[in-house]
Structure formats: C-alpha cells, structure tokens
mmCIF file of C-alpha atoms in Angstrom:
data_model
loop_
_atom_site.group_PDB
_atom_site.id
_atom_site.type_symbol
_atom_site.label_atom_id
_atom_site.label_comp_id
_atom_site.label_asym_id
_atom_site.label_seq_id
_atom_site.Cartn_x
_atom_site.Cartn_y
_atom_site.Cartn_z
ATOM 1 C CA MET A 8 -29.037 46.047 -69.221
ATOM 2 C CA SER A 9 -28.734 47.663 -65.782
ATOM 3 C CA ARG A 10 -28.982 45.891 -62.489
ATOM 4 C CA GLY A 11 -32.004 47.049 -60.106
ATOM 5 C CA PRO A 12 -31.882 47.954 -56.765
ATOM 6 C CA ALA A 13 -32.740 44.433 -55.793
ATOM 7 C CA ALA A 14 -29.756 42.756 -57.189
ATOM 8 C CA HIS A 15 -27.291 45.340 -55.423
ATOM 9 C CA GLY A 16 -28.928 44.731 -52.093
ATOM 10 C CA PHE A 17 -28.502 40.818 -52.579
ATOM 11 C CA ASP A 18 -24.650 41.367 -53.216
ATOM 12 C CA ALA A 19 -24.141 43.339 -50.385
ATOM 13 C CA THR A 20 -25.811 40.678 -48.272
ATOM 14 C CA SER A 21 -23.659 37.982 -49.540
ATOM 15 C CA ARG A 22 -20.646 39.954 -49.045
ATOM 16 C CA GLY A 23 -21.751 40.786 -45.529
ATOM 17 C CA LEU A 24 -22.355 36.975 -44.938
ATOM 18 C CA ALA A 25 -18.956 36.048 -46.123
ATOM 19 C CA HIS A 26 -17.190 38.477 -43.903
ATOM 20 C CA LEU A 27 -19.008 37.005 -40.797
ATOM 21 C CA LEU A 28 -18.348 33.494 -42.026
ATOM 22 C CA ARG A 29 -14.497 34.610 -41.824
ATOM 23 C CA ILE A 30 -14.830 36.122 -38.559
ATOM 24 C CA ALA A 31 -16.650 33.217 -37.123
ATOM 25 C CA THR A 32 -13.920 30.909 -38.549
ATOM 26 C CA LEU A 33 -11.349 32.867 -36.863
ATOM 27 C CA VAL A 34 -13.307 32.737 -33.661
ATOM 28 C CA ARG A 35 -13.133 28.905 -33.825
ATOM 29 C CA VAL A 36 -9.459 29.022 -34.283
ATOM 30 C CA LEU A 37 -8.616 31.249 -31.437
ATOM 31 C CA TRP A 38 -11.188 29.185 -29.348
ATOM 32 C CA CYS A 39 -9.514 26.029 -29.941
ATOM 33 C CA LEU A 40 -5.930 27.273 -29.547
ATOM 34 C CA PRO A 41 -5.532 27.146 -25.953
ATOM 35 C CA ILE A 42 -6.679 23.225 -26.351
ATOM 36 C CA LEU A 43 -4.001 22.881 -29.083
ATOM 37 C CA LEU A 44 -1.255 24.126 -26.757
ATOM 38 C CA LEU A 45 -2.318 22.422 -23.614
ATOM 39 C CA THR A 46 -2.652 18.795 -25.802
ATOM 40 C CA SER A 47 0.691 19.299 -28.057
ATOM 41 C CA ASN A 48 3.643 21.383 -26.429
ATOM 42 C CA ALA A 49 6.420 19.234 -28.647
ATOM 43 C CA TRP A 50 7.350 22.677 -30.341
ATOM 44 C CA ALA A 51 7.083 24.521 -27.056
ATOM 45 C CA LEU A 52 10.438 23.833 -24.999
ATOM 46 C CA THR A 53 13.544 24.265 -26.497
ATOM 47 C CA VAL A 54 17.155 23.965 -25.723
ATOM 48 C CA THR A 55 19.020 26.997 -26.744
ATOM 49 C CA GLY A 56 22.358 26.784 -25.152
ATOM 50 C CA VAL A 57 24.457 24.480 -22.766
ATOM 51 C CA GLU A 58 27.580 25.150 -21.066
ATOM 52 C CA LEU A 59 29.759 22.238 -19.439
ATOM 53 C CA SER A 60 32.518 23.349 -16.727
ATOM 54 C CA LEU A 61 34.866 21.675 -14.730
ATOM 55 C CA ASP A 62 36.666 23.339 -11.814
ATOM 56 C CA GLY A 63 35.259 26.721 -12.813
ATOM 57 C CA ALA A 64 36.668 26.114 -16.361
ATOM 58 C CA LEU A 65 34.395 25.723 -19.554
ATOM 59 C CA LEU A 66 34.732 22.724 -21.245
ATOM 60 C CA THR A 67 35.358 22.714 -24.958
ATOM 61 C CA SER A 68 34.436 20.008 -27.503
ATOM 62 C CA GLU A 69 38.105 19.034 -27.334
ATOM 63 C CA ASP A 70 37.981 18.701 -23.364
ATOM 64 C CA LEU A 71 34.880 16.466 -23.815
ATOM 65 C CA ASP A 72 36.881 13.841 -25.832
ATOM 66 C CA GLY A 73 38.002 12.158 -23.068
ATOM 67 C CA LEU A 74 36.125 13.764 -20.325
ATOM 68 C CA VAL A 75 35.509 10.978 -17.919
ATOM 69 C CA ASN A 76 38.784 9.087 -17.003
ATOM 70 C CA ALA A 77 39.873 6.723 -14.219
ATOM 71 C CA ALA A 78 40.526 9.152 -11.348
ATOM 72 C CA ARG A 79 37.726 11.646 -12.453
ATOM 73 C CA CYS A 80 35.147 8.588 -12.112
ATOM 74 C CA THR A 81 36.512 7.080 -8.941
ATOM 75 C CA CYS A 82 36.614 10.300 -7.066
ATOM 76 C CA GLU A 83 33.104 11.313 -8.389
ATOM 77 C CA GLU A 84 34.326 14.589 -9.940
ATOM 78 C CA LYS A 85 31.669 17.216 -10.485
ATOM 79 C CA VAL A 86 30.737 18.559 -13.946
ATOM 80 C CA ASP A 87 28.664 21.704 -13.594
ATOM 81 C CA ALA A 88 25.933 22.076 -16.296
ATOM 82 C CA THR A 89 23.940 25.166 -17.316
ATOM 83 C CA TYR A 90 20.996 24.667 -19.755
ATOM 84 C CA THR A 91 19.051 27.264 -21.184
ATOM 85 C CA PHE A 92 15.806 26.909 -21.958
ATOM 86 C CA SER A 93 13.161 28.939 -24.159
ATOM 87 C CA GLY A 94 9.629 28.455 -25.219
ATOM 88 C CA LEU A 95 8.388 26.854 -21.942
ATOM 89 C CA GLY A 96 5.480 24.683 -22.182
ATOM 90 C CA SER A 97 2.740 24.209 -19.807
ATOM 91 C CA GLY A 98 2.422 20.608 -19.651
ATOM 92 C CA GLY A 99 4.402 17.153 -19.921
ATOM 93 C CA ALA A 100 7.771 16.192 -18.676
ATOM 94 C CA VAL A 101 11.190 16.639 -19.239
ATOM 95 C CA VAL A 102 14.303 14.762 -18.341
ATOM 96 C CA ILE A 103 18.248 14.716 -18.669
ATOM 97 C CA MET A 104 19.803 11.494 -19.115
ATOM 98 C CA ALA A 105 23.426 9.938 -19.911
ATOM 99 C CA GLY A 106 23.796 7.150 -22.322
ATOM 100 C CA THR A 107 24.232 5.892 -25.786
ATOM 101 C CA ARG A 108 20.846 5.874 -27.261
ATOM 102 C CA CYS A 109 18.100 6.877 -24.543
ATOM 103 C CA ILE A 110 14.893 6.322 -26.598
ATOM 104 C CA ASP A 111 13.819 3.112 -28.092
ATOM 105 C CA SER A 112 12.113 2.410 -31.180
ATOM 106 C CA ASP A 113 8.740 2.793 -29.360
ATOM 107 C CA GLU A 114 10.054 6.289 -28.207
ATOM 108 C CA ARG A 115 9.943 4.869 -24.502
ATOM 109 C CA LEU A 116 13.046 5.854 -22.278
ATOM 110 C CA ASP A 117 15.869 3.093 -22.700
ATOM 111 C CA ASP A 118 16.852 1.453 -19.164
ATOM 112 C CA SER A 119 20.410 1.459 -19.844
ATOM 113 C CA CYS A 120 20.564 5.204 -19.469
ATOM 114 C CA THR A 121 21.154 7.111 -16.177
ATOM 115 C CA GLU A 122 18.572 9.562 -15.339
ATOM 116 C CA LEU A 123 20.396 12.678 -14.006
ATOM 117 C CA TRP A 124 17.282 15.110 -13.544
ATOM 118 C CA SER A 125 13.921 15.790 -14.104
ATOM 119 C CA ASP A 126 10.930 17.984 -13.689
ATOM 120 C CA ARG A 127 7.617 18.999 -15.269
ATOM 121 C CA VAL A 128 7.869 21.228 -18.207
ATOM 122 C CA GLN A 129 5.940 23.982 -16.286
ATOM 123 C CA ASN A 130 8.302 24.233 -13.329
ATOM 124 C CA VAL A 131 11.525 24.215 -15.989
ATOM 125 C CA SER A 132 13.343 27.625 -15.519
ATOM 126 C CA SER A 133 14.949 29.577 -18.191
ATOM 127 C CA PHE A 134 18.279 28.902 -16.823
ATOM 128 C CA GLU A 135 18.899 25.526 -15.264
ATOM 129 C CA SER A 136 21.776 25.192 -13.271
ATOM 130 C CA LEU A 137 22.775 21.520 -12.328
ATOM 131 C CA THR A 138 25.602 19.250 -11.344
ATOM 132 C CA PHE A 139 26.361 15.687 -12.245
ATOM 133 C CA SER A 140 29.065 13.235 -10.846
ATOM 134 C CA MET A 141 31.548 11.611 -13.427
ATOM 135 C CA LYS A 142 30.514 8.386 -12.104
ATOM 136 C CA GLU A 143 26.916 9.129 -13.133
ATOM 137 C CA LEU A 144 27.870 10.294 -16.594
ATOM 138 C CA ALA A 145 29.904 6.959 -16.732
ATOM 139 C CA GLY A 146 26.507 4.990 -15.843
ATOM 140 C CA GLY A 147 27.580 4.352 -12.239
ATOM 141 C CA SER A 148 30.504 2.178 -12.865
ATOM 142 C CA CYS A 149 34.285 3.059 -13.283
ATOM 143 C CA SER A 150 35.282 -0.518 -14.376
ATOM 144 C CA GLY A 151 38.063 -0.167 -17.199
ATOM 145 C CA THR A 152 35.488 0.774 -20.140
ATOM 146 C CA GLU A 153 36.265 3.378 -23.475
ATOM 147 C CA ALA A 154 32.894 4.313 -24.806
ATOM 148 C CA THR A 155 31.179 7.402 -26.381
ATOM 149 C CA ARG A 156 28.150 8.404 -24.349
ATOM 150 C CA SER A 157 25.868 11.655 -24.611
ATOM 151 C CA LEU A 158 23.805 13.948 -22.336
ATOM 152 C CA PHE A 159 20.006 13.666 -23.646
ATOM 153 C CA VAL A 160 17.704 16.551 -22.942
ATOM 154 C CA LEU A 161 13.958 14.548 -23.298
ATOM 155 C CA VAL A 162 10.615 15.859 -23.078
ATOM 156 C CA ASP A 163 7.225 13.841 -23.014
ATOM 157 C CA THR A 164 4.728 16.804 -23.520
ATOM 158 C CA ASN A 165 1.562 14.914 -23.422
ATOM 159 C CA ASP A 166 2.336 12.460 -20.502
ATOM 160 C CA GLU A 167 1.868 9.489 -22.983
ATOM 161 C CA ASP A 168 5.467 7.823 -22.345
ATOM 162 C CA ARG A 169 6.519 9.277 -25.858
ATOM 163 C CA TRP A 170 9.562 10.923 -25.783
ATOM 164 C CA GLN A 171 11.568 12.813 -27.916
ATOM 165 C CA VAL A 172 15.183 14.414 -28.016
ATOM 166 C CA LEU A 173 15.291 18.143 -27.373
ATOM 167 C CA HIS A 174 18.864 18.249 -27.495
ATOM 168 C CA GLU A 175 22.197 16.059 -27.163
ATOM 169 C CA THR A 176 25.976 16.684 -25.805
ATOM 170 C CA ALA A 177 28.551 13.766 -26.568
ATOM 171 C CA PHE A 178 31.463 12.969 -24.442
ATOM 172 C CA SER A 179 33.540 10.249 -24.374
ATOM 173 C CA ILE A 180 34.663 7.818 -21.253
ATOM 174 C CA ASP A 181 37.981 6.279 -21.029
ATOM 175 C CA THR A 182 38.697 4.505 -17.670
ATOM 176 C CA GLU A 183 40.508 1.718 -19.017
ATOM 177 C CA ALA A 184 44.330 1.713 -17.369
ATOM 178 C CA PRO A 185 47.074 1.225 -20.347
ATOM 179 C CA GLU A 186 49.615 -1.970 -19.805
ATOM 180 C CA ALA A 187 52.576 -1.391 -17.709
ATOM 181 C CA PRO A 188 56.112 -1.288 -18.822
ATOM 182 C CA THR A 189 57.970 -4.492 -18.413
ATOM 183 C CA GLY A 190 62.041 -5.652 -18.449
ATOM 184 C CA THR A 191 62.844 -2.816 -16.376
ATOM 185 C CA GLU A 192 66.404 -2.071 -14.793
ATOM 186 C CA VAL A 193 68.033 0.704 -13.241
ATOM 187 C CA VAL A 194 71.967 1.474 -12.684
ATOM 188 C CA ALA A 195 73.349 4.301 -10.449
ATOM 189 C CA GLY A 196 75.890 6.610 -11.404
ATOM 190 C CA GLU A 197 77.038 9.885 -9.834
ATOM 191 C CA GLY A 198 74.194 11.824 -8.546
ATOM 192 C CA LEU A 199 71.899 10.393 -11.187
ATOM 193 C CA ALA A 200 70.355 6.928 -12.050
ATOM 194 C CA GLU A 201 69.358 5.462 -15.529
ATOM 195 C CA VAL A 202 66.156 3.555 -15.757
ATOM 196 C CA VAL A 203 65.530 1.536 -18.922
ATOM 197 C CA PHE A 204 62.335 -0.584 -19.747
ATOM 198 C CA GLU A 205 60.274 -2.275 -22.652
ATOM 199 C CA ALA A 206 57.132 -0.760 -23.970
ATOM 200 C CA PRO A 207 54.184 -2.754 -23.790
ATOM 201 C CA ASP A 208 53.323 -4.805 -27.011
ATOM 202 C CA ASP A 209 51.020 -2.893 -29.414
ATOM 203 C CA ALA A 210 51.171 0.409 -27.081
ATOM 204 C CA PRO A 211 49.978 3.470 -29.213
ATOM 205 C CA THR A 212 52.731 5.627 -30.118
ATOM 206 C CA THR A 213 50.973 8.434 -27.985
ATOM 207 C CA THR A 214 51.461 6.600 -24.826
ATOM 208 C CA GLN A 215 53.766 8.475 -22.285
ATOM 209 C CA TYR A 216 56.245 6.849 -19.461
ATOM 210 C CA GLN A 217 57.063 8.474 -16.479
ATOM 211 C CA VAL A 218 59.503 7.212 -13.703
ATOM 212 C CA LEU A 219 58.727 7.704 -9.722
ATOM 213 C CA CYS A 220 61.162 7.222 -7.226
ATOM 214 C CA ASP A 221 61.061 7.518 -3.175
ATOM 215 C CA ALA A 222 63.851 7.707 -0.802
ATOM 216 C CA SER A 223 62.682 5.676 2.484
ATOM 217 C CA GLY A 224 59.086 6.059 1.273
ATOM 218 C CA GLU A 225 59.437 9.923 0.887
ATOM 219 C CA ALA A 226 59.184 12.055 -2.053
ATOM 220 C CA VAL A 227 62.585 12.914 -3.471
ATOM 221 C CA PHE A 228 62.090 16.328 -5.113
ATOM 222 C CA THR A 229 60.380 19.184 -3.671
ATOM 223 C CA SER A 230 59.512 20.625 -6.936
ATOM 224 C CA PRO A 231 58.954 17.302 -9.267
ATOM 225 C CA GLU A 232 58.474 17.108 -12.821
ATOM 226 C CA ASP A 233 54.407 17.589 -13.945
ATOM 227 C CA ALA A 234 52.635 14.449 -13.490
ATOM 228 C CA VAL A 235 50.957 13.212 -17.333
ATOM 229 C CA PHE A 236 48.694 11.200 -15.505
ATOM 230 C CA ASP A 237 45.759 11.643 -13.573
ATOM 231 C CA SER A 238 46.050 10.774 -9.967
ATOM 232 C CA ALA A 239 43.084 9.324 -7.986
ATOM 233 C CA ALA A 240 45.635 8.736 -5.198
ATOM 234 C CA ASP A 241 45.982 13.062 -5.113
ATOM 235 C CA ARG A 242 42.233 13.420 -5.810
ATOM 236 C CA CYS A 243 40.300 11.476 -3.516
ATOM 237 C CA GLU A 244 43.271 9.228 -1.353
ATOM 238 C CA GLU A 245 42.872 6.036 -3.334
ATOM 239 C CA SER A 246 45.748 4.042 -3.950
ATOM 240 C CA GLY A 247 47.888 4.393 -6.904
ATOM 241 C CA PRO A 248 50.978 6.902 -8.074
ATOM 242 C CA ARG A 249 51.096 10.370 -6.524
ATOM 243 C CA GLU A 250 52.522 13.597 -8.237
ATOM 244 C CA ALA A 251 55.074 14.154 -5.779
ATOM 245 C CA PHE A 252 57.138 11.073 -6.877
ATOM 246 C CA VAL A 253 57.443 11.982 -10.336
ATOM 247 C CA CYS A 254 61.453 11.971 -10.944
ATOM 248 C CA ALA A 255 61.739 12.116 -14.651
ATOM 249 C CA GLU A 256 59.527 11.742 -18.132
ATOM 250 C CA SER A 257 60.747 9.686 -20.903
ATOM 251 C CA GLN A 258 61.268 11.379 -24.313
ATOM 252 C CA GLN A 259 58.725 10.419 -26.862
ATOM 253 C CA GLY A 260 59.748 6.956 -28.397
ATOM 254 C CA SER A 261 62.582 6.447 -25.789
ATOM 255 C CA ALA A 262 62.825 3.547 -23.461
ATOM 256 C CA SER A 263 65.432 5.025 -21.384
ATOM 257 C CA VAL A 264 65.157 8.035 -18.901
ATOM 258 C CA THR A 265 67.851 9.594 -16.813
ATOM 259 C CA VAL A 266 66.931 10.586 -13.181
ATOM 260 C CA LEU A 267 69.157 13.600 -12.334
ATOM 261 C CA GLY A 268 69.612 15.627 -8.833
ATOM 262 C CA LEU A 269 70.099 12.455 -6.693
ATOM 263 C CA GLU A 270 72.362 12.517 -3.482
ATOM 264 C CA ASN A 271 75.242 10.013 -3.640
ATOM 265 C CA GLY A 272 74.836 7.767 -0.850
ATOM 266 C CA THR A 273 71.393 7.874 -0.511
ATOM 267 C CA GLU A 274 69.569 4.518 -1.535
ATOM 268 C CA TYR A 275 66.417 5.230 -3.916
ATOM 269 C CA THR A 276 63.514 3.218 -5.108
ATOM 270 C CA PHE A 277 62.316 3.404 -8.622
ATOM 271 C CA TYR A 278 59.348 2.840 -10.339
ATOM 272 C CA VAL A 279 57.648 3.449 -13.951
ATOM 273 C CA VAL A 280 54.407 3.936 -15.449
ATOM 274 C CA SER A 281 52.696 3.948 -18.612
ATOM 275 C CA VAL A 282 50.218 6.667 -19.113
ATOM 276 C CA ASP A 283 47.491 7.063 -21.994
ATOM 277 C CA ASP A 284 46.043 9.989 -23.854
ATOM 278 C CA ALA A 285 43.188 10.030 -21.016
ATOM 279 C CA GLY A 286 45.762 10.651 -18.592
ATOM 280 C CA ASN A 287 44.846 7.077 -17.024
ATOM 281 C CA PRO A 288 48.304 5.616 -15.504
ATOM 282 C CA SER A 289 48.917 1.805 -15.438
ATOM 283 C CA ALA A 290 49.843 -0.231 -12.366
ATOM 284 C CA ILE A 291 52.968 0.720 -10.916
ATOM 285 C CA GLU A 292 55.991 -1.209 -12.252
ATOM 286 C CA THR A 293 58.636 -1.475 -9.563
ATOM 287 C CA VAL A 294 61.992 -0.955 -11.215
ATOM 288 C CA GLY A 295 64.248 -1.621 -8.019
ATOM 289 C CA LYS A 296 66.675 -0.041 -5.764
ATOM 290 C CA ALA A 297 69.789 1.983 -6.619
ATOM 291 C CA THR A 298 72.228 4.073 -4.604
ATOM 292 C CA PRO A 299 74.363 6.776 -6.898
ATOM 293 C CA SER A 300 78.272 6.961 -5.841
ATOM 294 C CA PRO A 301 80.771 9.610 -6.600
ATOM 295 C CA GLU A 302 82.582 8.716 -10.017
ATOM 296 C CA GLU A 303 85.903 8.422 -8.215
ATOM 297 C CA ASP A 304 84.203 5.251 -6.260
ATOM 298 C CA LEU A 305 83.467 3.634 -9.592
ATOM 299 C CA TRP A 306 86.845 4.399 -11.165
ATOM 300 C CA GLU A 307 88.535 2.739 -8.495
ATOM 301 C CA ARG A 308 86.294 -0.312 -8.987
ATOM 302 C CA TYR A 309 87.455 -0.192 -12.092
ATOM 303 C CA LYS A 310 91.129 -0.177 -11.367
ATOM 304 C CA ARG A 311 90.508 -2.887 -8.991
ATOM 305 C CA SER A 312 89.122 -4.913 -11.750
ATOM 306 C CA GLY A 313 92.144 -4.868 -13.838
ATOM 307 C CA GLY A 314 92.011 -1.416 -15.859
ATOM 308 C CA ILE A 315 95.160 -0.055 -16.902
ATOM 309 C CA ALA A 316 93.882 3.466 -17.973
ATOM 310 C CA ASP A 317 94.492 6.714 -16.388
ATOM 311 C CA PRO A 318 91.650 8.475 -15.046
ATOM 312 C CA GLY A 319 90.232 11.233 -17.035
ATOM 313 C CA HIS A 320 87.357 12.793 -18.653
ATOM 314 C CA CYS A 321 85.002 11.270 -21.350
ATOM 315 C CA PHE A 322 87.036 13.334 -23.942
ATOM 316 C CA VAL A 323 85.008 13.315 -27.122
ATOM 317 C CA ALA A 324 81.657 13.036 -25.130
ATOM 318 C CA THR A 325 82.743 16.466 -23.159
ATOM 319 C CA ALA A 326 84.288 18.065 -26.415
ATOM 320 C CA ALA A 327 80.483 17.324 -28.278
ATOM 321 C CA TYR A 328 78.258 18.776 -25.486
ATOM 322 C CA GLY A 329 80.948 21.120 -24.071
ATOM 323 C CA ASP A 330 80.311 20.391 -20.550
ATOM 324 C CA TYR A 331 81.904 17.756 -18.422
ATOM 325 C CA ASP A 332 78.580 17.681 -16.552
ATOM 326 C CA ASP A 333 76.123 17.325 -19.165
ATOM 327 C CA PRO A 334 73.425 14.827 -18.423
ATOM 328 C CA THR A 335 74.646 12.836 -21.664
ATOM 329 C CA VAL A 336 78.584 12.882 -20.665
ATOM 330 C CA ARG A 337 77.394 11.522 -17.163
ATOM 331 C CA TRP A 338 75.635 9.025 -18.675
ATOM 332 C CA PHE A 339 78.557 7.489 -20.765
ATOM 333 C CA ARG A 340 80.629 7.487 -17.592
ATOM 334 C CA VAL A 341 77.847 5.306 -15.818
ATOM 335 C CA PHE A 342 78.083 3.074 -19.005
ATOM 336 C CA ARG A 343 81.970 2.929 -18.721
ATOM 337 C CA ASP A 344 82.064 2.206 -15.176
ATOM 338 C CA THR A 345 79.004 -0.065 -14.736
ATOM 339 C CA ARG A 346 79.440 -2.137 -17.761
ATOM 340 C CA LEU A 347 82.690 -1.815 -19.747
ATOM 341 C CA ALA A 348 84.775 -1.679 -16.455
ATOM 342 C CA LYS A 349 83.451 -5.008 -15.723
ATOM 343 C CA SER A 350 84.837 -7.053 -18.527
ATOM 344 C CA SER A 351 88.367 -7.361 -20.204
ATOM 345 C CA PHE A 352 86.910 -6.437 -23.483
ATOM 346 C CA GLY A 353 85.507 -3.452 -22.135
ATOM 347 C CA ARG A 354 88.612 -2.409 -20.365
ATOM 348 C CA ASP A 355 90.463 -2.882 -23.592
ATOM 349 C CA VAL A 356 87.890 -0.649 -25.180
ATOM 350 C CA ILE A 357 88.531 2.259 -22.437
ATOM 351 C CA ASP A 358 92.284 1.610 -22.966
ATOM 352 C CA THR A 359 92.024 2.307 -26.385
ATOM 353 C CA TYR A 360 89.504 5.131 -26.098
ATOM 354 C CA TYR A 361 91.694 7.037 -23.740
ATOM 355 C CA ALA A 362 94.916 6.602 -25.881
ATOM 356 C CA THR A 363 93.233 7.726 -29.071
ATOM 357 C CA SER A 364 90.547 10.152 -28.207
ATOM 358 C CA PRO A 365 92.173 13.229 -27.076
ATOM 359 C CA PRO A 366 93.255 14.485 -30.853
ATOM 360 C CA ALA A 367 89.585 13.806 -31.953
ATOM 361 C CA ALA A 368 87.963 15.710 -29.282
ATOM 362 C CA ARG A 369 90.473 18.588 -29.716
ATOM 363 C CA ARG A 370 89.304 18.846 -33.528
ATOM 364 C CA ILE A 371 85.376 18.439 -32.332
ATOM 365 C CA ALA A 372 85.822 21.390 -29.465
ATOM 366 C CA ASP A 373 87.143 23.895 -32.266
ATOM 367 C CA ASP A 374 84.702 23.330 -35.037
ATOM 368 C CA PRO A 375 80.694 23.391 -34.543
ATOM 369 C CA LEU A 376 79.830 21.407 -37.303
ATOM 370 C CA PHE A 377 81.927 18.347 -36.053
ATOM 371 C CA ARG A 378 80.470 19.093 -32.465
ATOM 372 C CA ALA A 379 77.076 18.705 -34.059
ATOM 373 C CA ALA A 380 78.065 15.640 -35.980
ATOM 374 C CA ALA A 381 79.577 14.531 -33.107
ATOM 375 C CA ARG A 382 76.452 14.701 -30.766
ATOM 376 C CA GLU A 383 74.428 12.805 -33.539
ATOM 377 C CA VAL A 384 76.719 10.122 -33.579
ATOM 378 C CA LEU A 385 77.087 9.866 -29.872
ATOM 379 C CA ALA A 386 72.956 9.972 -29.465
ATOM 380 C CA ARG A 387 73.112 6.581 -32.002
ATOM 381 C CA VAL A 388 75.924 5.116 -29.631
ATOM 382 C CA ARG A 389 73.944 5.749 -26.573
ATOM 383 C CA ASP A 390 70.791 4.195 -27.976
ATOM 384 C CA PHE A 391 72.810 1.010 -28.549
ATOM 385 C CA ALA A 392 74.228 1.217 -25.408
ATOM 386 C CA VAL A 393 71.136 1.367 -23.639
ATOM 387 C CA ALA A 394 69.823 -1.926 -25.693
ATOM 388 C CA THR A 395 72.960 -3.711 -24.891
ATOM 389 C CA MET A 396 73.123 -2.433 -21.348
ATOM 390 C CA PHE A 397 70.557 -4.505 -20.138
ATOM 391 C CA ALA A 398 70.326 -7.223 -22.235
ATOM 392 C CA GLY A 399 69.384 -10.593 -20.753
ATOM 393 C CA GLY A 400 68.309 -8.662 -17.640
ATOM 394 C CA ALA A 401 71.934 -8.455 -16.564
ATOM 395 C CA ARG A 402 72.496 -5.503 -14.014
#
C-alpha cells in the first residue's frame, strides 16, 4: 500500500521540527557556557611548570632535600621561583603557601602555613617570577627543627573560601645543629699538631668533623681547606665558625686530625666542630693551645729526661712510607717525643726500637709487598697510639 502525498509531507515536517529542536538545544548550551565558565573555573587555571633556583643555579630534587639549613635561614637567603600557568581563568583567587598541609578538612586555608604570594586569577600571568626567603619557607622561625614542607599553589575559583591544590613542591628543612665533639686534646710536633676528639654518642655515620685554628685571632692559611659547614658567620656576619679558619678535616670514621704546615715557635689555638648532612655546624668546641717546635728540641728533652738511645730516624716508618717528612712518619715522631720519652718504660721502648729496627727497615725498603704490609700494621699501631695518647685527659 503506497503512502500518499500527505504522509510524505508529515514526515518532512517531523524531521524539520527535530532539526529545529536540536539547534535550539545547542543555542541554549552556548548561551549558558559563559555563565558556567564564570561560576566554575576549577578546570581553567593550571600549573604546567615550576623552576626553583638558588644563587642563579637551578635546584634539583636532591637539592630540595635539605634546602633550608640554619645558615640559609638565619641569613634569609633567597630562592627564586618561576611558575608557568596555563588555562588562565576569569575569576577567583590564587595563593602560594609554604607548610605541611595547607587545606583543612573543610577546604579552608590552614593558619599553620605561611602565605608567600597571592593574586586574582584574572591577573595571573603565564609566567610569574617570584622570590621567597628561606626564613619564610621555614615558617618564620630558624630555631632548630627538622621537617618536610611543601610549596602549595592553591585556588579558590568561586570566591567561596573553598580551596583546592593546583601544584605541590616538596622540600625539607634542617636547622638543628649537631652535637659538638667532646674529650678534645692537642699535641704539637715539628711544624704540625695532632688534634683528637670523641664523636658525640649516637652521631650519624655521615657526620663530618673539621678542625679550625687561629694564631692571635687571625686565620692561619691563605688557602684553607674547603669548609664542609655552611657558615652563617660568612653569609651574614653572624657568630660562629668561619671558612677561613678551617685547618684540617677528619677522615671518615677517624677521631684524630693532623694539622700540617704550621710554623715552629708560633702559638696556635685549635677548635673542632661536627657538621651534619645539611651543612649545619655544631657549637665550636675549643681544644686548646699548642706551639709546634723543632724535632731537635723535643729530642733534647728526651735526652735530658734520661733517654740513652742515639738520635735518628723512625726507621721502619720512614722505610714504609718512603719519606722522612711523610705526615704519618712525622706523627710517630710526635708520639715518640711527647709520650714515650716521658716515661722509663717508653724510653726502654725507644732504646729497643733503635737497636732492632734498622735490619727490618732495610728489608721493608727493598720489597714493595713488605712496604704495603708495614703501612697496614703502622696504621693500626697509630690508631692504638691515638687511643692511648690522650687516655685520661693527659697531655
């Protein structure tokens, strides 16, 4: 049965009405879209990049671990921050804060955080270059603390005091000074001094120790060893250890430091500090004063005290290290003259050593394997001597 012209006309009319309905719906959506954008910008503003730099150098994730230490905080060193924004919205507020958790359970801003920067969303540029002080990042206080905090970018798109996190950059703070060494002593030799100390109980194995020294309040060396501590005294004229006064650094695990290059006849004052991973130095521990003297003077003191051995080299040590002026050889001479020579037993040891050591020294000098073995043995003897050298606080 064929359909008449009227039926065909009805179908065409229905299709036309349906098409008009779809157009009307689209117009309504387009008409409401600006209103939706104005009332909800949650998707609009985004952070697409963050660069942090210190003294012109970009900071890596490793640098951010331990970013704020005591010296940087006290001296309010600056961190430069460049934020890259996209999808800039047309309403609401944006803020950058430092803290541990800057939005509470009601999506309100947490008062424990420090506000660093804020603006209206419509005023935000694609690139915002900002500067934050280390003290601000630490929450306004540089008192000893260890914590992990973050830089939060937060947005309130509808001005309803309901905030959400756009971006988070974590960093850590360590402004707590380590404990100072104890049990310090110093003995001077020819052109050198030996400083010993006791590491604080439970000190991390990564703790380092440096010896500082001065002569009449002035730095000793024109090119001192690099300081492993971050010096507030140098950064902002605060009190504390200065890099120019570093005289020597302890080897890993060693509680004895030899300071070389000193002038005989000059009195030096020695200090020692602990340094943690963040570069924080401990309080300065004053070791004491010592005056290096020529070896001949020390030997004469030994002879006057009753020693009967003929003067001469530390035969075995010299043969093992190949140099009469090697620091280890010189240290053994200090031990000989400042410890052994002061007791009858020690003088007997010296007499026996000089009587029996030359043949062994010749064998060691002629054989590389014997030299290596002798250095190993002497290193252990030296460790033992250091432990006994200052036993009971004796000088």
